[in-house]
PDB file of C-alpha atoms in Angstrom:
ATOM      1  CA  UNK A 140     113.530 110.232 191.830  1.00  0.00           C
ATOM      2  CA  UNK A 141     114.697 110.393 195.740  1.00  0.00           C
ATOM      3  CA  UNK A 142     115.351 113.851 196.616  1.00  0.00           C
ATOM      4  CA  UNK A 143     118.235 112.735 199.424  1.00  0.00           C
ATOM      5  CA  UNK A 144     118.373 110.679 202.318  1.00  0.00           C
ATOM      6  CA  UNK A 145     118.161 110.882 206.110  1.00  0.00           C
ATOM      7  CA  UNK A 146     120.466 108.119 207.739  1.00  0.00           C
ATOM      8  CA  UNK A 147     120.966 107.350 211.526  1.00  0.00           C
ATOM      9  CA  UNK A 148     124.589 108.068 212.366  1.00  0.00           C
ATOM     10  CA  UNK A 149     127.349 106.810 214.737  1.00  0.00           C
ATOM     11  CA  UNK A 150     128.172 109.424 216.935  1.00  0.00           C
ATOM     12  CA  UNK A 151     131.480 107.776 216.740  1.00  0.00           C
ATOM     13  CA  UNK A 152     131.472 107.822 213.250  1.00  0.00           C
ATOM     14  CA  UNK A 153     130.372 111.767 212.990  1.00  0.00           C
ATOM     15  CA  UNK A 154     132.744 113.307 215.862  1.00  0.00           C
ATOM     16  CA  UNK A 155     135.517 112.186 214.357  1.00  0.00           C
ATOM     17  CA  UNK A 156     134.948 113.120 211.479  1.00  0.00           C
ATOM     18  CA  UNK A 157     134.079 116.988 213.045  1.00  0.00           C
ATOM     19  CA  UNK A 158     137.854 116.797 214.131  1.00  0.00           C
ATOM     20  CA  UNK A 159     139.264 115.210 211.426  1.00  0.00           C
ATOM     21  CA  UNK A 160     137.301 115.927 208.355  1.00  0.00           C
ATOM     22  CA  UNK A 161     140.077 118.200 206.642  1.00  0.00           C
ATOM     23  CA  UNK A 162     138.778 117.242 202.134  1.00  0.00           C
ATOM     24  CA  UNK A 163     137.428 114.711 200.083  1.00  0.00           C
ATOM     25  CA  UNK A 164     136.336 111.827 199.551  1.00  0.00           C
ATOM     26  CA  UNK A 165     134.433 110.481 203.235  1.00  0.00           C
ATOM     27  CA  UNK A 166     132.987 106.309 203.984  1.00  0.00           C
ATOM     28  CA  UNK A 167     129.695 105.770 205.327  1.00  0.00           C
ATOM     29  CA  UNK A 168     129.057 102.176 205.463  1.00  0.00           C
ATOM     30  CA  UNK A 169     126.165 100.711 206.382  1.00  0.00           C
ATOM     31  CA  UNK A 170     124.774  97.140 206.855  1.00  0.00           C
ATOM     32  CA  UNK A 171     121.602  97.668 204.717  1.00  0.00           C
ATOM     33  CA  UNK A 172     120.370  98.027 201.525  1.00  0.00           C
ATOM     34  CA  UNK A 173     119.255 100.954 199.434  1.00  0.00           C
ATOM     35  CA  UNK A 174     117.842 102.238 196.501  1.00  0.00           C
ATOM     36  CA  UNK A 175     120.015 104.541 195.828  1.00  0.00           C
ATOM     37  CA  UNK A 176     121.432 104.490 192.212  1.00  0.00           C
ATOM     38  CA  UNK A 177     124.626 104.425 191.053  1.00  0.00           C
ATOM     39  CA  UNK A 178     125.374 108.018 189.292  1.00  0.00           C
ATOM     40  CA  UNK A 179     122.745 109.057 192.271  1.00  0.00           C
ATOM     41  CA  UNK A 180     124.062 112.597 193.115  1.00  0.00           C
ATOM     42  CA  UNK A 181     122.339 113.802 196.403  1.00  0.00           C
ATOM     43  CA  UNK A 182     122.753 115.175 200.228  1.00  0.00           C
ATOM     44  CA  UNK A 183     122.710 112.677 202.951  1.00  0.00           C
ATOM     45  CA  UNK A 184     121.511 113.884 206.050  1.00  0.00           C
ATOM     46  CA  UNK A 185     122.659 112.332 209.234  1.00  0.00           C
ATOM     47  CA  UNK A 186     120.621 111.758 212.057  1.00  0.00           C
ATOM     48  CA  UNK A 187     121.742 111.830 215.335  1.00  0.00           C
ATOM     49  CA  UNK A 188     119.980 109.476 218.352  1.00  0.00           C
ATOM     50  CA  UNK A 189     118.746 112.293 219.923  1.00  0.00           C
ATOM     51  CA  UNK A 190     116.265 112.444 217.275  1.00  0.00           C
ATOM     52  CA  UNK A 191     118.185 115.288 215.035  1.00  0.00           C
ATOM     53  CA  UNK A 192     119.245 116.038 212.125  1.00  0.00           C
ATOM     54  CA  UNK A 193     122.800 117.469 212.408  1.00  0.00           C
ATOM     55  CA  UNK A 194     124.230 117.553 208.983  1.00  0.00           C
ATOM     56  CA  UNK A 195     125.411 116.795 205.581  1.00  0.00           C
ATOM     57  CA  UNK A 196     127.372 115.111 202.898  1.00  0.00           C
ATOM     58  CA  UNK A 197     127.194 114.646 199.460  1.00  0.00           C
ATOM     59  CA  UNK A 198     126.799 111.435 197.816  1.00  0.00           C
ATOM     60  CA  UNK A 199     129.147 111.009 195.493  1.00  0.00           C
ATOM     61  CA  UNK A 200     129.026 107.274 194.464  1.00  0.00           C
ATOM     62  CA  UNK A 201     127.701 104.072 196.288  1.00  0.00           C
ATOM     63  CA  UNK A 202     130.640 100.657 196.006  1.00  0.00           C
ATOM     64  CA  UNK A 203     131.117  97.163 197.734  1.00  0.00           C
ATOM     65  CA  UNK A 204     134.282  96.232 199.987  1.00  0.00           C
ATOM     66  CA  UNK A 205     135.052  94.770 202.206  1.00  0.00           C
ATOM     67  CA  UNK A 206     137.076  96.229 205.005  1.00  0.00           C
ATOM     68  CA  UNK A 207     140.379  95.450 203.960  1.00  0.00           C
ATOM     69  CA  UNK A 208     139.326  97.648 200.952  1.00  0.00           C
ATOM     70  CA  UNK A 209     137.348 100.365 203.220  1.00  0.00           C
ATOM     71  CA  UNK A 210     140.831 100.774 204.280  1.00  0.00           C
ATOM     72  CA  UNK A 211     143.667 100.296 201.810  1.00  0.00           C
ATOM     73  CA  UNK A 212     141.164 102.866 199.698  1.00  0.00           C
ATOM     74  CA  UNK A 213     140.377 105.566 202.639  1.00  0.00           C
ATOM     75  CA  UNK A 214     141.825 105.124 205.536  1.00  0.00           C
ATOM     76  CA  UNK A 215     141.510 107.747 208.241  1.00  0.00           C
ATOM     77  CA  UNK A 216     137.760 108.626 206.407  1.00  0.00           C
ATOM     78  CA  UNK A 217     136.208 105.638 207.178  1.00  0.00           C
ATOM     79  CA  UNK A 218     136.423 107.318 210.596  1.00  0.00           C
ATOM     80  CA  UNK A 219     138.376 105.510 212.300  1.00  0.00           C
ATOM     81  CA  UNK A 220     141.806 106.441 213.723  1.00  0.00           C
ATOM     82  CA  UNK A 221     143.504 102.402 212.222  1.00  0.00           C
ATOM     83  CA  UNK A 222     142.131  99.976 210.502  1.00  0.00           C
ATOM     84  CA  UNK A 223     142.278  98.101 213.576  1.00  0.00           C
ATOM     85  CA  UNK A 224     139.333  99.936 215.420  1.00  0.00           C
ATOM     86  CA  UNK A 225     137.697  99.827 211.736  1.00  0.00           C
ATOM     87  CA  UNK A 226     137.841  95.919 211.676  1.00  0.00           C
ATOM     88  CA  UNK A 227     136.790  95.933 215.625  1.00  0.00           C
ATOM     89  CA  UNK A 228     133.394  97.846 213.885  1.00  0.00           C
ATOM     90  CA  UNK A 229     132.943  95.634 211.352  1.00  0.00           C
ATOM     91  CA  UNK A 230     132.817  92.738 213.434  1.00  0.00           C
ATOM     92  CA  UNK A 231     130.374  94.076 215.809  1.00  0.00           C
ATOM     93  CA  UNK A 232     127.656  93.396 213.070  1.00  0.00           C
ATOM     94  CA  UNK A 233     128.837  89.898 212.514  1.00  0.00           C
ATOM     95  CA  UNK A 234     130.313  90.790 209.119  1.00  0.00           C
ATOM     96  CA  UNK A 235     133.351  88.513 207.999  1.00  0.00           C
ATOM     97  CA  UNK A 236     136.058  90.211 206.509  1.00  0.00           C
ATOM     98  CA  UNK A 237     135.583  88.541 203.288  1.00  0.00           C
ATOM     99  CA  UNK A 238     132.356  89.905 202.968  1.00  0.00           C
ATOM    100  CA  UNK A 239     131.551  93.463 201.482  1.00  0.00           C
ATOM    101  CA  UNK A 240     129.070  96.022 202.883  1.00  0.00           C
ATOM    102  CA  UNK A 241     127.355  98.705 201.079  1.00  0.00           C
ATOM    103  CA  UNK A 242     129.710 102.403 201.046  1.00  0.00           C
ATOM    104  CA  UNK A 243     127.746 105.366 200.210  1.00  0.00           C
ATOM    105  CA  UNK A 244     131.131 107.686 198.911  1.00  0.00           C
ATOM    106  CA  UNK A 245     129.952 111.335 199.851  1.00  0.00           C
ATOM    107  CA  UNK A 246     132.149 115.023 199.995  1.00  0.00           C
ATOM    108  CA  UNK A 247     131.718 118.123 201.420  1.00  0.00           C
ATOM    109  CA  UNK A 248     130.840 116.889 205.287  1.00  0.00           C
ATOM    110  CA  UNK A 249     129.269 119.700 206.987  1.00  0.00           C
ATOM    111  CA  UNK A 250     127.497 120.260 210.451  1.00  0.00           C
ATOM    112  CA  UNK A 251     125.187 122.827 211.309  1.00  0.00           C
ATOM    113  CA  UNK A 252     125.541 125.133 213.711  1.00  0.00           C
ATOM    114  CA  UNK A 253     121.932 124.436 214.429  1.00  0.00           C
ATOM    115  CA  UNK A 254     120.622 121.280 214.144  1.00  0.00           C
ATOM    116  CA  UNK A 255     116.891 120.636 213.290  1.00  0.00           C
ATOM    117  CA  UNK A 256     114.508 118.376 215.032  1.00  0.00           C
ATOM    118  CA  UNK A 257     113.095 115.405 212.435  1.00  0.00           C
ATOM    119  CA  UNK A 258     110.112 115.954 214.048  1.00  0.00           C
ATOM    120  CA  UNK A 259     109.863 118.870 211.988  1.00  0.00           C
ATOM    121  CA  UNK A 260     108.899 116.594 209.055  1.00  0.00           C
ATOM    122  CA  UNK A 261     107.308 113.851 208.512  1.00  0.00           C
ATOM    123  CA  UNK A 262     109.667 110.750 209.370  1.00  0.00           C
ATOM    124  CA  UNK A 263     107.126 108.526 210.867  1.00  0.00           C
ATOM    125  CA  UNK A 264     107.812 104.587 211.576  1.00  0.00           C
ATOM    126  CA  UNK A 265     111.773 106.159 210.314  1.00  0.00           C
ATOM    127  CA  UNK A 266     113.878 103.292 212.101  1.00  0.00           C
ATOM    128  CA  UNK A 267     116.694 103.523 210.007  1.00  0.00           C
ATOM    129  CA  UNK A 268     116.505 105.970 206.772  1.00  0.00           C
ATOM    130  CA  UNK A 269     114.679 107.659 205.070  1.00  0.00           C
ATOM    131  CA  UNK A 270     114.283 108.619 201.575  1.00  0.00           C
ATOM    132  CA  UNK A 271     113.100 112.402 201.043  1.00  0.00           C
ATOM    133  CA  UNK A 272     111.018 112.507 197.997  1.00  0.00           C
ATOM    134  CA  UNK A 273     110.119 116.073 196.597  1.00  0.00           C
ATOM    135  CA  UNK A 274     112.199 119.018 196.102  1.00  0.00           C
ATOM    136  CA  UNK A 275     109.743 120.946 199.048  1.00  0.00           C
ATOM    137  CA  UNK A 276     110.490 118.434 202.061  1.00  0.00           C
ATOM    138  CA  UNK A 277     114.413 119.199 200.155  1.00  0.00           C
ATOM    139  CA  UNK A 278     113.715 123.003 200.733  1.00  0.00           C
ATOM    140  CA  UNK A 279     112.151 122.419 204.128  1.00  0.00           C
ATOM    141  CA  UNK A 280     115.375 120.602 205.859  1.00  0.00           C
ATOM    142  CA  UNK A 281     117.546 123.253 204.271  1.00  0.00           C
ATOM    143  CA  UNK A 282     115.508 126.136 204.827  1.00  0.00           C
ATOM    144  CA  UNK A 283     115.201 124.858 208.532  1.00  0.00           C
ATOM    145  CA  UNK A 284     119.305 124.901 208.554  1.00  0.00           C
ATOM    146  CA  UNK A 285     119.368 128.441 207.870  1.00  0.00           C
ATOM    147  CA  UNK A 286     121.294 127.420 204.747  1.00  0.00           C
ATOM    148  CA  UNK A 287     118.434 129.125 202.190  1.00  0.00           C
ATOM    149  CA  UNK A 288     115.961 131.475 202.635  1.00  0.00           C
ATOM    150  CA  UNK A 289     113.503 133.360 200.463  1.00  0.00           C
ATOM    151  CA  UNK A 290     112.082 136.630 200.255  1.00  0.00           C
ATOM    152  CA  UNK A 291     109.446 136.894 197.728  1.00  0.00           C
ATOM    153  CA  UNK A 292     111.132 135.892 194.031  1.00  0.00           C
ATOM    154  CA  UNK A 293     114.175 136.313 196.232  1.00  0.00           C
ATOM    155  CA  UNK A 294     116.549 132.977 197.082  1.00  0.00           C
ATOM    156  CA  UNK A 295     119.767 133.752 199.583  1.00  0.00           C
ATOM    157  CA  UNK A 296     122.446 130.690 200.658  1.00  0.00           C
ATOM    158  CA  UNK A 297     123.594 131.291 204.550  1.00  0.00           C
ATOM    159  CA  UNK A 298     126.693 129.550 204.578  1.00  0.00           C
ATOM    160  CA  UNK A 299     126.451 131.288 208.357  1.00  0.00           C
ATOM    161  CA  UNK A 300     124.088 128.317 208.592  1.00  0.00           C
ATOM    162  CA  UNK A 301     126.896 125.535 208.590  1.00  0.00           C
ATOM    163  CA  UNK A 302     130.037 125.605 211.393  1.00  0.00           C
ATOM    164  CA  UNK A 303     133.111 127.836 210.731  1.00  0.00           C
ATOM    165  CA  UNK A 304     135.482 125.193 210.033  1.00  0.00           C
ATOM    166  CA  UNK A 305     133.225 124.002 206.900  1.00  0.00           C
ATOM    167  CA  UNK A 306     131.843 127.014 206.171  1.00  0.00           C
ATOM    168  CA  UNK A 307     134.632 127.626 203.133  1.00  0.00           C
ATOM    169  CA  UNK A 308     135.064 123.645 201.728  1.00  0.00           C
ATOM    170  CA  UNK A 309     130.783 124.049 201.500  1.00  0.00           C
ATOM    171  CA  UNK A 310     130.206 127.737 199.902  1.00  0.00           C
ATOM    172  CA  UNK A 311     132.974 126.159 197.097  1.00  0.00           C
ATOM    173  CA  UNK A 312     130.682 122.599 196.988  1.00  0.00           C
ATOM    174  CA  UNK A 313     128.626 121.344 194.110  1.00  0.00           C
ATOM    175  CA  UNK A 314     125.347 121.816 196.562  1.00  0.00           C
ATOM    176  CA  UNK A 315     126.032 125.554 197.293  1.00  0.00           C
ATOM    177  CA  UNK A 316     127.569 125.971 193.613  1.00  0.00           C
ATOM    178  CA  UNK A 317     124.200 124.247 191.519  1.00  0.00           C
ATOM    179  CA  UNK A 318     121.483 126.680 194.397  1.00  0.00           C
ATOM    180  CA  UNK A 319     123.544 129.417 193.386  1.00  0.00           C
ATOM    181  CA  UNK A 320     123.021 129.195 190.156  1.00  0.00           C
ATOM    182  CA  UNK A 321     119.760 127.722 189.907  1.00  0.00           C
ATOM    183  CA  UNK A 322     118.757 131.784 191.595  1.00  0.00           C
ATOM    184  CA  UNK A 323     120.805 133.785 189.685  1.00  0.00           C
ATOM    185  CA  UNK A 324     119.643 131.808 186.458  1.00  0.00           C
ATOM    186  CA  UNK A 325     116.745 133.097 187.717  1.00  0.00           C
ATOM    187  CA  UNK A 326     116.669 136.314 188.778  1.00  0.00           C
ATOM    188  CA  UNK A 327     118.460 137.635 185.947  1.00  0.00           C
ATOM    189  CA  UNK A 328     115.868 136.229 184.057  1.00  0.00           C
ATOM    190  CA  UNK A 329     118.933 133.595 182.144  1.00  0.00           C
ATOM    191  CA  UNK A 330     120.289 136.632 180.486  1.00  0.00           C
ATOM    192  CA  UNK A 331     124.154 137.565 180.589  1.00  0.00           C
ATOM    193  CA  UNK A 332     123.133 141.563 182.470  1.00  0.00           C
ATOM    194  CA  UNK A 333     125.237 143.228 179.626  1.00  0.00           C
ATOM    195  CA  UNK A 334     125.183 141.449 176.839  1.00  0.00           C
ATOM    196  CA  UNK A 335     121.931 140.094 176.986  1.00  0.00           C
ATOM    197  CA  UNK A 336     123.443 136.021 175.754  1.00  0.00           C
ATOM    198  CA  UNK A 337     120.496 133.856 176.604  1.00  0.00           C
ATOM    199  CA  UNK A 338     122.195 130.317 176.465  1.00  0.00           C
ATOM    200  CA  UNK A 339     122.529 129.091 180.049  1.00  0.00           C
ATOM    201  CA  UNK A 340     125.616 126.788 178.834  1.00  0.00           C
ATOM    202  CA  UNK A 341     127.165 130.219 178.639  1.00  0.00           C
ATOM    203  CA  UNK A 342     126.243 132.003 181.485  1.00  0.00           C
ATOM    204  CA  UNK A 343     128.319 132.340 184.474  1.00  0.00           C
ATOM    205  CA  UNK A 344     127.326 133.362 187.821  1.00  0.00           C
ATOM    206  CA  UNK A 345     130.245 135.530 189.150  1.00  0.00           C
ATOM    207  CA  UNK A 346     130.611 137.595 192.137  1.00  0.00           C
ATOM    208  CA  UNK A 347     130.786 141.083 192.967  1.00  0.00           C
ATOM    209  CA  UNK A 348     132.478 140.998 196.334  1.00  0.00           C
ATOM    210  CA  UNK A 349     135.131 138.170 195.821  1.00  0.00           C
ATOM    211  CA  UNK A 350     134.516 135.129 197.787  1.00  0.00           C
ATOM    212  CA  UNK A 351     138.026 133.859 199.287  1.00  0.00           C
ATOM    213  CA  UNK A 352     137.367 138.076 200.375  1.00  0.00           C
ATOM    214  CA  UNK A 353     134.455 138.095 201.974  1.00  0.00           C
ATOM    215  CA  UNK A 354     132.480 134.472 202.003  1.00  0.00           C
ATOM    216  CA  UNK A 355     129.963 134.772 204.986  1.00  0.00           C
ATOM    217  CA  UNK A 356     128.297 137.262 201.065  1.00  0.00           C
ATOM    218  CA  UNK A 357     129.178 133.696 198.340  1.00  0.00           C
ATOM    219  CA  UNK A 358     125.169 132.908 198.564  1.00  0.00           C
ATOM    220  CA  UNK A 359     123.780 136.777 198.982  1.00  0.00           C
ATOM    221  CA  UNK A 360     121.686 137.471 195.155  1.00  0.00           C
ATOM    222  CA  UNK A 361     122.675 141.107 195.382  1.00  0.00           C
ATOM    223  CA  UNK A 362     125.946 139.532 194.923  1.00  0.00           C
ATOM    224  CA  UNK A 363     126.095 137.894 192.291  1.00  0.00           C
ATOM    225  CA  UNK A 364     125.571 139.180 188.536  1.00  0.00           C
ATOM    226  CA  UNK A 365     124.762 136.695 185.626  1.00  0.00           C
ATOM    227  CA  UNK A 366     127.113 137.248 182.533  1.00  0.00           C
ATOM    228  CA  UNK A 367     128.521 135.510 178.955  1.00  0.00           C
ATOM    229  CA  UNK A 368     131.789 134.208 179.951  1.00  0.00           C
ATOM    230  CA  UNK A 369     133.745 136.857 178.021  1.00  0.00           C
ATOM    231  CA  UNK A 370     131.893 139.418 180.449  1.00  0.00           C
ATOM    232  CA  UNK A 371     132.361 137.413 183.775  1.00  0.00           C
ATOM    233  CA  UNK A 372     136.413 137.453 182.712  1.00  0.00           C
ATOM    234  CA  UNK A 373     136.517 140.929 182.100  1.00  0.00           C
ATOM    235  CA  UNK A 374     134.307 142.024 185.769  1.00  0.00           C
ATOM    236  CA  UNK A 375     135.745 139.365 188.021  1.00  0.00           C
ATOM    237  CA  UNK A 376     139.699 140.619 186.282  1.00  0.00           C
ATOM    238  CA  UNK A 377     137.926 144.088 187.096  1.00  0.00           C
ATOM    239  CA  UNK A 378     138.859 145.540 183.385  1.00  0.00           C
ATOM    240  CA  UNK A 379     134.703 146.908 183.829  1.00  0.00           C
ATOM    241  CA  UNK A 380     132.388 147.786 186.348  1.00  0.00           C
ATOM    242  CA  UNK A 381     128.892 149.138 187.179  1.00  0.00           C
ATOM    243  CA  UNK A 382     128.565 152.697 187.860  1.00  0.00           C
ATOM    244  CA  UNK A 383     125.802 153.502 189.781  1.00  0.00           C
ATOM    245  CA  UNK A 384     123.856 154.969 187.015  1.00  0.00           C
ATOM    246  CA  UNK A 385     124.027 151.140 185.092  1.00  0.00           C
ATOM    247  CA  UNK A 386     126.820 152.363 183.110  1.00  0.00           C
ATOM    248  CA  UNK A 387     129.570 150.258 182.407  1.00  0.00           C
ATOM    249  CA  UNK A 388     132.560 151.810 183.033  1.00  0.00           C
ATOM    250  CA  UNK A 389     135.658 150.310 181.190  1.00  0.00           C
ATOM    251  CA  UNK A 390     138.986 150.281 182.057  1.00  0.00           C
ATOM    252  CA  UNK A 391     142.219 151.635 180.571  1.00  0.00           C
ATOM    253  CA  UNK A 392     143.116 148.109 179.655  1.00  0.00           C
ATOM    254  CA  UNK A 393     140.234 147.908 177.540  1.00  0.00           C
ATOM    255  CA  UNK A 394     140.649 151.155 176.037  1.00  0.00           C
ATOM    256  CA  UNK A 395     144.249 150.856 175.058  1.00  0.00           C
ATOM    257  CA  UNK A 396     143.672 147.340 173.233  1.00  0.00           C
ATOM    258  CA  UNK A 397     145.149 147.478 169.077  1.00  0.00           C
ATOM    259  CA  UNK A 398     142.718 144.965 168.717  1.00  0.00           C
ATOM    260  CA  UNK A 399     139.791 146.291 166.813  1.00  0.00           C
ATOM    261  CA  UNK A 400     137.452 143.880 167.539  1.00  0.00           C
ATOM    262  CA  UNK A 401     138.231 144.310 171.679  1.00  0.00           C
ATOM    263  CA  UNK A 402     137.911 148.532 170.266  1.00  0.00           C
ATOM    264  CA  UNK A 403     134.297 147.409 169.174  1.00  0.00           C
ATOM    265  CA  UNK A 404     133.777 146.072 172.543  1.00  0.00           C
ATOM    266  CA  UNK A 405     134.550 148.457 174.467  1.00  0.00           C
ATOM    267  CA  UNK A 406     132.305 151.184 172.225  1.00  0.00           C
ATOM    268  CA  UNK A 407     129.189 148.672 172.898  1.00  0.00           C
ATOM    269  CA  UNK A 408     129.383 148.537 176.279  1.00  0.00           C
ATOM    270  CA  UNK A 409     129.635 152.190 176.881  1.00  0.00           C
ATOM    271  CA  UNK A 410     127.006 152.944 175.550  1.00  0.00           C
ATOM    272  CA  UNK A 411     124.580 150.008 176.933  1.00  0.00           C
ATOM    273  CA  UNK A 412     122.632 151.222 179.842  1.00  0.00           C
ATOM    274  CA  UNK A 413     121.936 148.345 182.129  1.00  0.00           C
ATOM    275  CA  UNK A 414     117.624 147.919 182.631  1.00  0.00           C
ATOM    276  CA  UNK A 415     117.802 145.548 185.773  1.00  0.00           C
ATOM    277  CA  UNK A 416     117.548 147.239 189.329  1.00  0.00           C
ATOM    278  CA  UNK A 417     120.540 146.912 190.720  1.00  0.00           C
ATOM    279  CA  UNK A 418     119.996 149.004 194.266  1.00  0.00           C
ATOM    280  CA  UNK A 419     120.290 146.158 196.173  1.00  0.00           C
ATOM    281  CA  UNK A 420     123.280 145.428 195.020  1.00  0.00           C
ATOM    282  CA  UNK A 421     124.945 149.897 195.007  1.00  0.00           C
ATOM    283  CA  UNK A 422     127.517 148.768 198.186  1.00  0.00           C
ATOM    284  CA  UNK A 423     128.526 145.351 196.391  1.00  0.00           C
ATOM    285  CA  UNK A 424     129.768 147.536 193.262  1.00  0.00           C
ATOM    286  CA  UNK A 425     131.207 150.628 195.637  1.00  0.00           C
ATOM    287  CA  UNK A 426     133.299 147.445 196.674  1.00  0.00           C
ATOM    288  CA  UNK A 427     134.261 147.058 192.690  1.00  0.00           C
ATOM    289  CA  UNK A 428     134.508 150.030 191.395  1.00  0.00           C
ATOM    290  CA  UNK A 429     137.305 151.284 194.127  1.00  0.00           C
ATOM    291  CA  UNK A 430     139.088 147.728 193.021  1.00  0.00           C
ATOM    292  CA  UNK A 431     138.543 148.114 189.789  1.00  0.00           C
ATOM    293  CA  UNK A 432     140.088 151.679 190.483  1.00  0.00           C
ATOM    294  CA  UNK A 433     143.074 150.713 192.490  1.00  0.00           C
ATOM    295  CA  UNK A 434     144.140 147.964 190.116  1.00  0.00           C
ATOM    296  CA  UNK A 435     143.951 149.250 186.327  1.00  0.00           C
ATOM    297  CA  UNK A 436     142.285 153.097 186.183  1.00  0.00           C
TER     298      UNK A 436
END
């Protein structure tokens, strides 16, 4: 199994995307071959000529395209401003216009605030690319970039390790959301904090402070709760909250509902005392209660 790949990256290609990437898919094309399978969804890290890992993208799929097909399909997201520039670059590799090359289609382009020296990992003999063979090496890179940090059993995700221009997109990326979900499932024991449902497919990572208002808190484990889909909907819309005594606060909209089934749910919620220590989340919950009071109570 391959957990990622480090690829030598052309400086002009990188600089173009730094200036022009606005989200969506982009094409990392290469004249080399690869062991990657079509369905591999792994990070591709960008290595520069000075021996540093400077950023990453997420592999979506691989394709084999001619230079014309590349331009027709991805345009400037080939990291070239015009088709003629792409053709000129293509010709430098002695490739004819009808010849297909490997295209690694990526998304979620991100540049690290602090580039990582390649010497941090075992890079002996690396020329153009290196496969990441295990999760340990992948986490070493992510920690060195500052994207993840660990304290005891808690893992924090740090979007501020990404250059500000790309931070919002990174928070919404599959890589970030997957790491966040993994950490929340572990922290909350794979069960809903409010009702104890323990089926992962029915559980949602719910932010206490809204991410679109506070993106720097997006990866803080204490700004997240693990809730079932019903209670996530209630919490997200500020219909319920949690007090300092770990009791559930139910707002007027739910209390005034004419639904007998919902009233039974309200009674159950109001009688529940959460058995998880939430002192580290107190600051975030204070904000949530204030928003709930302003909106609904």
